[in-house]
Phi, psi and omega in degrees: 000139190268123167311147181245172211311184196247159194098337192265210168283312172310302171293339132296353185266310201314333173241018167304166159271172194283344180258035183278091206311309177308311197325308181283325167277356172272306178301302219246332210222352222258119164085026175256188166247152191232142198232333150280135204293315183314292192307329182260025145275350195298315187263017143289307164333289160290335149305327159307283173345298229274019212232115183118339180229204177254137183303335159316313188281312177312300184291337206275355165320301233300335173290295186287040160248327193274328176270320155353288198273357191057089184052024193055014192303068154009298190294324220298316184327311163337287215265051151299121188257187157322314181298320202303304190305275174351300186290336177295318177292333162272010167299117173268353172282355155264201187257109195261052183260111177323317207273328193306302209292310180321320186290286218291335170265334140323312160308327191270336157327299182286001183266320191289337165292327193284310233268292172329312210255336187237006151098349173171159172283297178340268215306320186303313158331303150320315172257045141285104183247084215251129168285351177202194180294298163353292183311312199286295177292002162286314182294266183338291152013282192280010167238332195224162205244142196041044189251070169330173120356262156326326189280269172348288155330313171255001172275318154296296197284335159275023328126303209075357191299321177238113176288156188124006172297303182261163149269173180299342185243012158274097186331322182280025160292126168207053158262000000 
């Protein structure tokens, strides 16, 4: 196997053991396309999470962050009550940050407006003709709440929405 360039993800995953959490998420789910909406509020979800901290800490969450939230399940997510934020905030098995929780369940509000008008968050995304990253985080920006640069950005390319997961000398490369 050809090691890929030094700096990136791949190459860094590349001398993971195989059961390494990054390792399973660059190999199995990292730069694919998710076509369920639910699942792709789920990396949004994680992706909110991940800002401060290492994607390590993040995947090693993720089963109790996908139960936290119910199952990323959107509508349930929606309808977060006060008490709900609270249990969320004594979770120690999550990322226990107010404003994190608040953006995801805004966001997921603002998926149930999307899911109305364009039929799934998957299809807005999809007719979204953004010429570049720029586009995209302008868009994100004006729709959704704790969605940076950065957050955007890696929320698109693990995703598939923006090519750029792999290099080129990474088995999972396929543009």
């Amino acid at each position: 196997m050809q090691i890929p360039e030094t700096g990136s993800y791949c190459h860094y995953v590349s001398k993971l053991k195989i059961n390494h959490p990054d390792r399973i998420y660059h190999d199995n789910f990292y730069g694919k396309e998710v076509h369920d909406d639910n699942e792709l509020f789920g990396r949004l979800i994680l992706e909110i999470n991940q800002a401060g901290l290492s994607w390590t800490t993040i995947l090693q969450k993720q089963d109790n962050l996908r139960k936290a939230y119910s199952n990323f399940n959107i509508k349930k997510v929606s309808m977060y009550s006060n008490d709900d934020i609270e249990s969320l905030l004594s979770n120690a098995g999550i990322i226990r940050n107010r404003l994190k929780i608040n953006a995801i369940i805004y966001n997921a509000n603002k998926i149930i407006e999307i899911q109305k008008d364009f039929g799934s968050f998957y299809l807005w995304l999809k007719k979204l003709k953004c010429k570049d990253i720029e586009d995209w985080i302008k868009i994100f920006k004006s729709n959704f709440k704790f969605t940076g640069p950065e957050i955007t950005r890696e929320f698109l390319i693990s995703t598939a929405f923006v090519k750029g997961a792999h290099v080129k000398s990474c088995p999972s490369y396929k543009y």
